[in-house]
Each structure stands twice: as structure tokens, then as C-alpha cells.
mmCIF file of C-alpha atoms in Angstrom:
data_model
loop_
_atom_site.group_PDB
_atom_site.id
_atom_site.type_symbol
_atom_site.label_atom_id
_atom_site.label_comp_id
_atom_site.label_asym_id
_atom_site.label_seq_id
_atom_site.Cartn_x
_atom_site.Cartn_y
_atom_site.Cartn_z
ATOM 1 C CA MET A 17 122.176 -66.643 -62.805
ATOM 2 C CA THR A 18 123.805 -64.107 -61.224
ATOM 3 C CA PHE A 19 122.929 -61.047 -60.625
ATOM 4 C CA GLU A 20 124.852 -57.722 -59.933
ATOM 5 C CA VAL A 21 124.277 -54.658 -57.731
ATOM 6 C CA ALA A 22 126.210 -51.567 -55.915
ATOM 7 C CA LEU A 23 125.883 -49.918 -52.787
ATOM 8 C CA ALA A 24 127.346 -47.176 -52.517
ATOM 9 C CA ARG A 25 128.040 -44.580 -48.749
ATOM 10 C CA CYS A 26 126.079 -41.652 -48.876
ATOM 11 C CA GLY A 27 126.217 -39.922 -45.153
ATOM 12 C CA SER A 28 124.608 -37.323 -46.622
ATOM 13 C CA TYR A 29 122.157 -35.305 -49.119
ATOM 14 C CA ASP A 30 125.354 -32.909 -49.558
ATOM 15 C CA PRO A 31 125.375 -32.700 -53.496
ATOM 16 C CA ALA A 32 129.171 -33.662 -53.295
ATOM 17 C CA ALA A 33 128.309 -36.379 -50.912
ATOM 18 C CA VAL A 34 125.586 -37.596 -53.358
ATOM 19 C CA ALA A 35 127.729 -37.134 -56.562
ATOM 20 C CA ALA A 36 130.487 -39.527 -54.988
ATOM 21 C CA ALA A 37 128.316 -42.393 -54.209
ATOM 22 C CA VAL A 38 126.626 -42.237 -57.669
ATOM 23 C CA GLU A 39 130.117 -42.864 -59.622
ATOM 24 C CA GLU A 40 130.509 -45.282 -56.803
ATOM 25 C CA ALA A 41 128.064 -46.253 -57.754
ATOM 26 C CA VAL A 42 127.174 -46.643 -61.412
ATOM 27 C CA ALA A 43 130.515 -47.645 -61.958
ATOM 28 C CA PRO A 44 130.467 -51.160 -61.822
ATOM 29 C CA PHE A 45 128.242 -51.240 -64.953
ATOM 30 C CA GLY A 46 131.047 -49.475 -67.226
ATOM 31 C CA GLY A 47 129.359 -46.217 -65.564
ATOM 32 C CA PHE A 48 126.705 -43.323 -67.589
ATOM 33 C CA SER A 49 127.927 -43.970 -71.113
ATOM 34 C CA ALA A 50 127.000 -47.703 -70.876
ATOM 35 C CA PHE A 51 123.139 -45.729 -71.283
ATOM 36 C CA ALA A 52 122.996 -42.569 -72.166
ATOM 37 C CA GLY A 53 124.125 -41.617 -75.738
ATOM 38 C CA ARG A 54 124.850 -38.171 -77.250
ATOM 39 C CA GLY A 55 121.242 -37.664 -79.211
ATOM 40 C CA ASP A 56 119.774 -39.980 -76.738
ATOM 41 C CA ARG A 57 116.182 -39.705 -74.830
ATOM 42 C CA VAL A 58 116.756 -40.618 -71.509
ATOM 43 C CA LEU A 59 113.884 -40.491 -69.066
ATOM 44 C CA LEU A 60 114.552 -41.001 -65.172
ATOM 45 C CA LYS A 61 111.698 -42.113 -63.292
ATOM 46 C CA LEU A 62 111.104 -40.884 -59.964
ATOM 47 C CA ASN A 63 109.134 -42.014 -56.752
ATOM 48 C CA LEU A 64 105.966 -39.075 -56.792
ATOM 49 C CA LEU A 65 103.849 -40.533 -54.561
ATOM 50 C CA ALA A 66 103.316 -37.593 -52.988
ATOM 51 C CA ALA A 67 103.910 -33.690 -52.293
ATOM 52 C CA LYS A 68 106.214 -33.953 -49.638
ATOM 53 C CA ALA A 69 108.990 -32.136 -48.746
ATOM 54 C CA PRO A 70 112.483 -34.042 -49.940
ATOM 55 C CA GLU A 71 112.797 -34.288 -45.470
ATOM 56 C CA ASP A 72 109.530 -35.656 -45.638
ATOM 57 C CA ALA A 73 111.392 -39.314 -47.456
ATOM 58 C CA VAL A 74 108.562 -39.971 -49.371
ATOM 59 C CA THR A 75 109.773 -38.523 -52.726
ATOM 60 C CA THR A 76 113.358 -39.187 -54.452
ATOM 61 C CA HIS A 77 115.533 -36.367 -53.240
ATOM 62 C CA PRO A 78 116.579 -33.463 -55.934
ATOM 63 C CA ALA A 79 119.419 -34.110 -54.848
ATOM 64 C CA LEU A 80 120.161 -36.840 -56.294
ATOM 65 C CA VAL A 81 117.907 -36.425 -59.056
ATOM 66 C CA ARG A 82 120.223 -33.425 -59.870
ATOM 67 C CA GLU A 83 123.414 -34.933 -59.897
ATOM 68 C CA VAL A 84 122.635 -37.993 -62.012
ATOM 69 C CA ILE A 85 120.639 -35.789 -64.687
ATOM 70 C CA LYS A 86 124.375 -33.914 -64.642
ATOM 71 C CA ARG A 87 125.373 -37.017 -65.625
ATOM 72 C CA VAL A 88 123.228 -38.145 -68.016
ATOM 73 C CA GLN A 89 123.614 -34.764 -69.882
ATOM 74 C CA ASP A 90 127.412 -34.713 -70.119
ATOM 75 C CA CYS A 91 127.145 -37.907 -71.712
ATOM 76 C CA GLY A 92 124.585 -36.146 -74.834
ATOM 77 C CA ALA A 93 121.651 -36.838 -73.942
ATOM 78 C CA GLU A 94 118.277 -35.189 -73.274
ATOM 79 C CA VAL A 95 116.662 -35.454 -70.229
ATOM 80 C CA LEU A 96 113.480 -36.295 -69.297
ATOM 81 C CA VAL A 97 112.186 -36.689 -65.532
ATOM 82 C CA GLY A 98 108.194 -37.872 -64.376
ATOM 83 C CA ASP A 99 106.702 -39.729 -62.542
ATOM 84 C CA SER A 100 102.190 -40.501 -61.959
ATOM 85 C CA PRO A 101 101.152 -40.324 -58.571
ATOM 86 C CA GLY A 102 97.946 -41.912 -57.177
ATOM 87 C CA GLY A 103 94.497 -40.528 -57.802
ATOM 88 C CA ARG A 104 92.680 -38.335 -60.768
ATOM 89 C CA ASN A 105 95.769 -36.004 -61.581
ATOM 90 C CA THR A 106 96.220 -33.132 -63.676
ATOM 91 C CA PRO A 107 98.441 -30.624 -65.074
ATOM 92 C CA ALA A 108 99.127 -27.777 -62.843
ATOM 93 C CA LYS A 109 98.108 -30.686 -59.907
ATOM 94 C CA TYR A 110 101.725 -32.014 -61.496
ATOM 95 C CA ARG A 111 103.559 -29.097 -61.059
ATOM 96 C CA ALA A 112 102.865 -28.067 -57.127
ATOM 97 C CA LEU A 113 103.302 -31.621 -56.239
ATOM 98 C CA LEU A 114 106.920 -31.020 -58.355
ATOM 99 C CA LYS A 115 107.367 -27.634 -56.595
ATOM 100 C CA LYS A 116 106.686 -29.292 -53.404
ATOM 101 C CA THR A 117 109.506 -32.183 -53.808
ATOM 102 C CA GLY A 118 111.798 -29.950 -55.085
ATOM 103 C CA ILE A 119 111.995 -31.432 -58.760
ATOM 104 C CA LEU A 120 110.979 -29.227 -60.156
ATOM 105 C CA ASP A 121 113.370 -26.286 -59.428
ATOM 106 C CA VAL A 122 116.050 -29.282 -59.678
ATOM 107 C CA ILE A 123 114.625 -28.966 -63.690
ATOM 108 C CA GLU A 124 114.301 -25.604 -64.481
ATOM 109 C CA SER A 125 117.984 -25.025 -63.283
ATOM 110 C CA SER A 126 119.565 -28.591 -65.354
ATOM 111 C CA GLY A 127 117.687 -28.568 -68.580
ATOM 112 C CA ALA A 128 115.634 -31.143 -68.281
ATOM 113 C CA ARG A 129 112.251 -31.290 -69.040
ATOM 114 C CA ALA A 130 109.461 -32.176 -66.876
ATOM 115 C CA VAL A 131 107.276 -35.238 -67.968
ATOM 116 C CA TYR A 132 103.534 -35.505 -68.317
ATOM 117 C CA PHE A 133 102.147 -38.633 -67.194
ATOM 118 C CA ASP A 134 98.719 -38.656 -67.469
ATOM 119 C CA ASP A 135 97.721 -37.747 -70.840
ATOM 120 C CA PRO A 136 98.885 -39.050 -73.325
ATOM 121 C CA VAL A 137 98.683 -42.436 -72.675
ATOM 122 C CA THR A 138 98.938 -46.473 -75.056
ATOM 123 C CA THR A 139 98.095 -49.398 -74.944
ATOM 124 C CA VAL A 140 101.093 -52.502 -74.867
ATOM 125 C CA ALA A 141 101.286 -55.828 -75.010
ATOM 126 C CA SER A 142 102.222 -58.448 -73.580
ATOM 127 C CA GLU A 143 101.504 -61.761 -74.055
ATOM 128 C CA LYS A 144 104.204 -63.876 -71.401
ATOM 129 C CA ALA A 145 103.078 -62.034 -68.803
ATOM 130 C CA ARG A 146 100.828 -63.913 -65.820
ATOM 131 C CA THR A 147 98.473 -60.919 -65.071
ATOM 132 C CA PHE A 148 97.218 -59.022 -67.951
ATOM 133 C CA LYS A 149 98.101 -58.971 -71.327
ATOM 134 C CA LYS A 150 97.549 -55.608 -72.229
ATOM 135 C CA PHE A 151 98.746 -52.319 -69.483
ATOM 136 C CA THR A 152 96.879 -48.795 -70.443
ATOM 137 C CA VAL A 153 100.866 -46.554 -69.204
ATOM 138 C CA THR A 154 102.170 -43.443 -70.012
ATOM 139 C CA SER A 155 103.204 -42.742 -74.377
ATOM 140 C CA VAL A 156 106.430 -41.361 -72.856
ATOM 141 C CA VAL A 157 108.056 -45.122 -72.730
ATOM 142 C CA HIS A 158 107.734 -45.269 -76.947
ATOM 143 C CA ASP A 159 109.544 -41.640 -76.540
ATOM 144 C CA VAL A 160 112.090 -42.790 -75.016
ATOM 145 C CA ASP A 161 115.939 -44.310 -76.024
ATOM 146 C CA ALA A 162 116.552 -45.794 -71.699
ATOM 147 C CA VAL A 163 114.692 -45.308 -68.378
ATOM 148 C CA ILE A 164 116.895 -44.525 -65.766
ATOM 149 C CA ALA A 165 114.796 -45.626 -62.665
ATOM 150 C CA LEU A 166 115.683 -43.844 -59.169
ATOM 151 C CA PRO A 167 113.703 -45.879 -56.668
ATOM 152 C CA LYS A 168 112.876 -44.163 -52.935
ATOM 153 C CA CYS A 169 113.790 -47.388 -49.930
ATOM 154 C CA LYS A 170 110.714 -47.496 -48.124
ATOM 155 C CA THR A 171 108.851 -49.532 -46.422
ATOM 156 C CA HIS A 172 104.681 -50.407 -47.667
ATOM 157 C CA GLN A 173 102.084 -51.243 -45.508
ATOM 158 C CA PHE A 174 100.577 -53.818 -48.467
ATOM 159 C CA THR A 175 103.734 -54.836 -50.322
ATOM 160 C CA THR A 176 105.900 -54.665 -46.675
ATOM 161 C CA TYR A 177 108.740 -53.676 -49.250
ATOM 162 C CA THR A 178 108.945 -50.607 -52.311
ATOM 163 C CA GLY A 179 111.799 -49.972 -53.767
ATOM 164 C CA ALA A 180 113.065 -50.575 -57.624
ATOM 165 C CA VAL A 181 109.753 -52.942 -58.257
ATOM 166 C CA LYS A 182 106.682 -51.300 -57.597
ATOM 167 C CA LEU A 183 108.473 -48.035 -58.878
ATOM 168 C CA LEU A 184 107.580 -49.401 -61.927
ATOM 169 C CA TYR A 185 103.620 -48.895 -60.883
ATOM 170 C CA GLY A 186 103.933 -45.126 -61.830
ATOM 171 C CA TYR A 187 103.874 -45.974 -65.513
ATOM 172 C CA ILE A 188 100.513 -46.818 -65.039
ATOM 173 C CA PRO A 189 98.111 -42.669 -65.316
ATOM 174 C CA GLY A 190 96.666 -41.895 -61.638
ATOM 175 C CA VAL A 191 93.418 -43.214 -61.662
ATOM 176 C CA ARG A 192 93.445 -46.391 -63.661
ATOM 177 C CA LYS A 193 96.156 -47.464 -60.708
ATOM 178 C CA ALA A 194 92.763 -47.734 -59.077
ATOM 179 C CA GLU A 195 91.297 -50.483 -61.715
ATOM 180 C CA TYR A 196 95.169 -52.539 -60.932
ATOM 181 C CA HIS A 197 94.752 -52.263 -57.393
ATOM 182 C CA LEU A 198 90.303 -53.259 -56.884
ATOM 183 C CA HIS A 199 92.004 -56.502 -58.890
ATOM 184 C CA ALA A 200 94.270 -57.255 -56.511
ATOM 185 C CA GLY A 201 91.905 -56.655 -53.933
ATOM 186 C CA ARG A 202 93.045 -58.751 -51.075
ATOM 187 C CA ASP A 203 95.437 -60.361 -52.708
ATOM 188 C CA VAL A 204 99.086 -58.919 -52.611
ATOM 189 C CA ALA A 205 100.697 -62.509 -54.182
ATOM 190 C CA TRP A 206 98.615 -61.106 -57.463
ATOM 191 C CA PHE A 207 99.523 -57.833 -56.661
ATOM 192 C CA ALA A 208 103.248 -58.348 -56.904
ATOM 193 C CA GLU A 209 103.090 -61.150 -60.102
ATOM 194 C CA LEU A 210 101.541 -57.740 -61.475
ATOM 195 C CA LEU A 211 104.388 -55.753 -60.151
ATOM 196 C CA LEU A 212 106.827 -57.987 -62.079
ATOM 197 C CA ASP A 213 104.845 -57.938 -65.123
ATOM 198 C CA LEU A 214 105.267 -54.472 -65.478
ATOM 199 C CA CYS A 215 109.161 -54.943 -64.500
ATOM 200 C CA LYS A 216 109.964 -57.745 -67.549
ATOM 201 C CA THR A 217 107.516 -55.970 -70.089
ATOM 202 C CA PHE A 218 109.107 -52.388 -69.341
ATOM 203 C CA PRO A 219 112.559 -52.816 -68.074
ATOM 204 C CA PRO A 220 115.043 -49.817 -66.389
ATOM 205 C CA ALA A 221 118.782 -49.744 -68.072
ATOM 206 C CA LEU A 222 119.391 -49.057 -64.962
ATOM 207 C CA THR A 223 118.342 -48.521 -61.756
ATOM 208 C CA ILE A 224 119.699 -45.900 -58.788
ATOM 209 C CA MET A 225 118.131 -46.499 -55.462
ATOM 210 C CA ASP A 226 117.707 -43.302 -53.253
ATOM 211 C CA ALA A 227 118.581 -45.102 -49.710
ATOM 212 C CA VAL A 228 120.324 -41.474 -48.186
ATOM 213 C CA VAL A 229 116.837 -41.639 -45.633
ATOM 214 C CA GLY A 230 114.508 -44.205 -46.519
ATOM 215 C CA MET A 231 111.234 -44.766 -44.613
ATOM 216 C CA ASP A 232 110.446 -47.628 -42.091
ATOM 217 C CA GLY A 233 107.008 -47.759 -39.732
ATOM 218 C CA PRO A 234 103.600 -47.013 -41.269
ATOM 219 C CA GLY A 235 105.326 -46.610 -45.284
ATOM 220 C CA PRO A 236 104.493 -45.637 -48.398
ATOM 221 C CA GLN A 237 103.742 -41.818 -46.897
ATOM 222 C CA SER A 238 103.528 -41.690 -43.103
ATOM 223 C CA GLY A 239 106.445 -43.617 -42.006
ATOM 224 C CA THR A 240 109.288 -42.217 -40.346
ATOM 225 C CA PRO A 241 112.509 -41.103 -42.164
ATOM 226 C CA ARG A 242 115.497 -43.282 -41.264
ATOM 227 C CA PRO A 243 118.636 -42.693 -42.821
ATOM 228 C CA ILE A 244 120.348 -45.044 -43.944
ATOM 229 C CA GLY A 245 122.996 -43.791 -45.828
ATOM 230 C CA LEU A 246 123.438 -45.877 -49.176
ATOM 231 C CA ILE A 247 123.229 -45.450 -53.049
ATOM 232 C CA LEU A 248 122.419 -48.436 -54.457
ATOM 233 C CA ALA A 249 122.481 -49.421 -58.644
ATOM 234 C CA GLY A 250 121.932 -52.013 -60.441
ATOM 235 C CA THR A 251 120.471 -53.329 -63.629
ATOM 236 C CA ASN A 252 118.513 -55.789 -62.522
ATOM 237 C CA ALA A 253 115.269 -54.153 -60.463
ATOM 238 C CA PRO A 254 114.504 -57.111 -58.613
ATOM 239 C CA ALA A 255 118.588 -57.889 -57.165
ATOM 240 C CA ILE A 256 118.491 -54.399 -55.943
ATOM 241 C CA ASP A 257 115.170 -55.147 -54.222
ATOM 242 C CA PHE A 258 117.048 -58.315 -52.600
ATOM 243 C CA VAL A 259 119.465 -56.954 -51.390
ATOM 244 C CA ALA A 260 118.355 -53.715 -50.032
ATOM 245 C CA THR A 261 115.471 -55.820 -47.918
ATOM 246 C CA GLN A 262 118.934 -57.424 -46.276
ATOM 247 C CA VAL A 263 120.339 -53.917 -45.446
ATOM 248 C CA LEU A 264 116.840 -53.705 -43.821
ATOM 249 C CA GLY A 265 117.095 -57.071 -41.425
ATOM 250 C CA LEU A 266 113.878 -58.228 -43.719
ATOM 251 C CA ASP A 267 112.744 -61.170 -44.857
ATOM 252 C CA PRO A 268 112.413 -61.774 -48.254
ATOM 253 C CA ALA A 269 110.468 -63.846 -48.240
ATOM 254 C CA SER A 270 107.736 -61.450 -46.434
ATOM 255 C CA VAL A 271 108.764 -59.547 -49.103
ATOM 256 C CA PRO A 272 105.981 -60.228 -52.468
ATOM 257 C CA THR A 273 107.963 -58.924 -54.527
ATOM 258 C CA VAL A 274 111.030 -60.451 -54.331
ATOM 259 C CA ARG A 275 109.498 -63.825 -53.359
ATOM 260 C CA ILE A 276 107.817 -64.280 -56.229
ATOM 261 C CA ALA A 277 110.112 -63.101 -58.724
ATOM 262 C CA ALA A 278 112.780 -65.166 -57.546
ATOM 263 C CA GLU A 279 110.683 -67.361 -58.124
ATOM 264 C CA ARG A 280 110.260 -66.751 -61.436
ATOM 265 C CA GLY A 281 113.461 -66.114 -62.203
ATOM 266 C CA TYR A 282 113.877 -62.838 -62.561
ATOM 267 C CA GLY A 283 115.561 -62.459 -59.008
ATOM 268 C CA PRO A 284 117.984 -63.666 -56.576
ATOM 269 C CA ALA A 285 116.838 -66.406 -54.140
ATOM 270 C CA SER A 286 119.982 -65.715 -51.488
ATOM 271 C CA LEU A 287 122.690 -64.220 -51.178
ATOM 272 C CA GLY A 288 124.777 -65.973 -52.739
ATOM 273 C CA GLU A 289 123.447 -65.512 -55.970
ATOM 274 C CA VAL A 290 124.907 -61.706 -56.322
ATOM 275 C CA THR A 291 127.813 -60.333 -56.763
ATOM 276 C CA VAL A 292 128.532 -57.847 -54.191
ATOM 277 C CA HIS A 293 130.271 -54.341 -54.738
ATOM 278 C CA GLY A 294 131.160 -51.954 -52.258
ATOM 279 C CA PRO A 295 130.328 -52.653 -48.708
ATOM 280 C CA HIS A 296 128.566 -56.708 -47.847
ATOM 281 C CA PRO A 297 125.037 -55.626 -46.856
ATOM 282 C CA ASP A 298 125.852 -57.457 -43.461
ATOM 283 C CA THR A 299 128.659 -54.479 -42.487
ATOM 284 C CA VAL A 300 124.867 -51.461 -43.433
ATOM 285 C CA ARG A 301 123.076 -53.059 -42.152
ATOM 286 C CA VAL A 302 120.200 -50.719 -39.879
ATOM 287 C CA GLU A 303 119.553 -52.134 -36.647
ATOM 288 C CA GLY A 304 115.892 -51.627 -35.027
ATOM 289 C CA PHE A 305 114.369 -51.175 -38.310
ATOM 290 C CA VAL A 306 110.743 -50.330 -37.865
ATOM 291 C CA PRO A 307 108.780 -52.900 -40.848
ATOM 292 C CA PRO A 308 105.223 -52.004 -41.547
ATOM 293 C CA VAL A 309 102.074 -53.593 -40.431
ATOM 294 C CA ILE A 310 100.277 -54.456 -43.215
ATOM 295 C CA ARG A 311 96.549 -53.549 -43.768
ATOM 296 C CA THR A 312 95.143 -55.087 -46.736
ATOM 297 C CA MET A 313 93.620 -52.925 -50.472
ATOM 298 C CA ASP A 314 89.910 -53.688 -48.955
ATOM 299 C CA ARG A 315 90.908 -52.999 -44.718
ATOM 300 C CA ARG A 316 92.015 -49.052 -46.887
ATOM 301 C CA LEU A 317 88.074 -48.553 -48.181
ATOM 302 C CA PRO A 318 84.624 -47.542 -46.063
ATOM 303 C CA PRO A 319 83.945 -50.585 -44.890
ATOM 304 C CA VAL A 320 80.764 -50.312 -46.205
ATOM 305 C CA ILE A 321 82.127 -50.375 -49.982
ATOM 306 C CA VAL A 322 84.185 -53.615 -49.252
ATOM 307 C CA PRO A 323 81.064 -56.211 -50.231
ATOM 308 C CA VAL A 324 79.846 -54.266 -53.359
ATOM 309 C CA LEU A 325 83.589 -54.038 -54.897
ATOM 310 C CA ASP A 326 83.728 -57.932 -54.164
ATOM 311 C CA ARG A 327 80.576 -57.819 -56.189
ATOM 312 C CA LEU A 328 81.348 -56.222 -58.696
ATOM 313 C CA LEU A 329 84.870 -57.931 -59.101
ATOM 314 C CA ALA A 330 84.066 -61.466 -58.855
ATOM 315 C CA THR A 331 84.647 -63.864 -61.464
ATOM 316 C CA ARG A 332 80.504 -65.571 -62.993
ATOM 317 C CA PRO A 333 80.160 -67.543 -65.425
ATOM 318 C CA ALA A 334 77.946 -66.091 -69.003
ATOM 319 C CA VAL A 335 76.400 -67.945 -71.599
ATOM 320 C CA ASP A 336 76.700 -67.394 -74.780
ATOM 321 C CA THR A 337 73.056 -67.768 -76.681
ATOM 322 C CA GLY A 338 74.701 -68.305 -80.177
ATOM 323 C CA ARG A 339 76.855 -71.272 -79.153
ATOM 324 C CA CYS A 340 73.368 -72.385 -77.465
ATOM 325 C CA VAL A 341 71.952 -76.047 -79.395
#
């Protein structure tokens, strides 16, 4: 199987530079008209992890969001914009986050519409999933004709790297994310399987990655903003992540979502399986990129809590007295 990923150089968030790079990156896939038409409702799924300023490189930059909104609207589509940060969210808290990240100004000036992922929610069956056969996600997934994902290229202290695949964890409403994290515990491979199940159940039509300025070190929130100078695009999220790891100088085998996607036949196992449009990853590799120190989920919790969670989540046999003879 051959995958396709486009790379476009973009040295800053200057509107003209971002506009040109977005056009270049999406062109090999037919341009925006291949993903949005007149009367369509298109969701832009962002990374809105936390209420941080754009220069902190924690969230999708508003300059990219603005250019994508404009092009989707030019196709005659209505644009919805959203995400669900972790933790307990409220409409007021979400609006404050949109304002801090610069996204609210873009939405209000463009005529796009912000959507709140945490209510209402829906349960979606996923019979071929390897983890859960049902997912509780935002009901927005049923209200749109297409999804364009706009991830941020960053490190992550649990999954090593976060990009196109992990972005889709945002479909799960805030506090419910903790339930899935607790099921994963120390097992990052299981968590990667969960993320890939979500990606296969809710695949975005198009992904455009903000790698103009990414993050290295202790991501996804506490790392250092790192100039990368690229926008990546494609229709297969694992392939975009594979190419991004090449650019960052990370071993793809060290990134569970990339490794397991290849094992499942859902993503490339080598660069030879990828048709690259634009500069070759070797020519734009980031020198001295600092990988994260990996921390399992239980290390983020108070030590007294870990054994309690272990007991609560342990699998135990149950006796069905109605079947006893």
C-alpha cells in the first residue's frame, strides 16, 4: 500500500506565508474543493489542549485556522470549529480557552461557528475496534459532512509524540478522557491501540498539520517551542505522523501510534511506502530536536492513588450464580 503526504515550507505565521503553504500542501489531494462543497458543514478539529497563548506552541495556531476557514468557506461550506480539552469543561471555560488561544477572534471575524464538544454526546459502535466496541464522543460527529483535522506537532511524555492520530482523542468529552487513561494505566501500547481505533472509526477527510513552530522536550504542554518550518497535509493520519517523526529525527518504532499503525496495515512501516510531495524529510530534518522523558500515566498521579487505582481496575472473575448447577 502506498501512502501520500505533502510537505510545504512555512517559516513564520505571516498570513501570506501560511496561505501559500496551505495551498501548496493541499494541492496534491485535489485542493479544498475535494473535501468541501456548497451547503456542506465542515468541522475543523483543532488541538486546544489548554488555555495557552499561540506563541506557547501548545495549540493549533490561529493563523493556520484562519486560512483554512477562508478556503473552506470559499467552497461554499459552513465551518464549525472545536475540540474538547481534558478535565471538567463548561461553556464559559471553553469560551475563555478559545479567547486565550486566539481562536475566538478568528471564529468571530470569519463567520465560522464554535462548537462545544462536551454536551451533547453520543455513543458510537465500533465493532472492529481492538479496545472498546463503543465510544462516547461528541455528537458533533453526526452533524457534519466532513472533518478537516488541524493538529499541532509536539512531543508527549506518555506517547512520545502527538500529532494527527492523537488529535482525535479530543472527540471524547473532557472528563471521560480520564476513564480511558485509567484503563490504559502504564500500557502505552494499549492506549495507542485506542487512539488508532478512534482514528479508524472517525477518520478525518483531510489533515493539515501545524508544524511551523512545534514543541520539543516535556510536551505536550510544558516543552519548548521549536521552529520546524513546515505544514504537512494528507488523507491518512498515521502516514502524516510517520513523516513528521522523520522530520523530527525520532525513531518511528519509539512512537507507539506510528509503530502499531504499521503493524495493523493502517500506516507506513518505512519511508519507501510514502509518496512525498514537496521537500524530502531528510532535507528538512530538525537538528538537535529534544525528545521527551517518558512518564507513564500513573506517575502523573499522587503515589497514594496508584495502588488504589490498580485494585479498582484489576480484572477479577465473577460468579454467575444463575448458571450454577
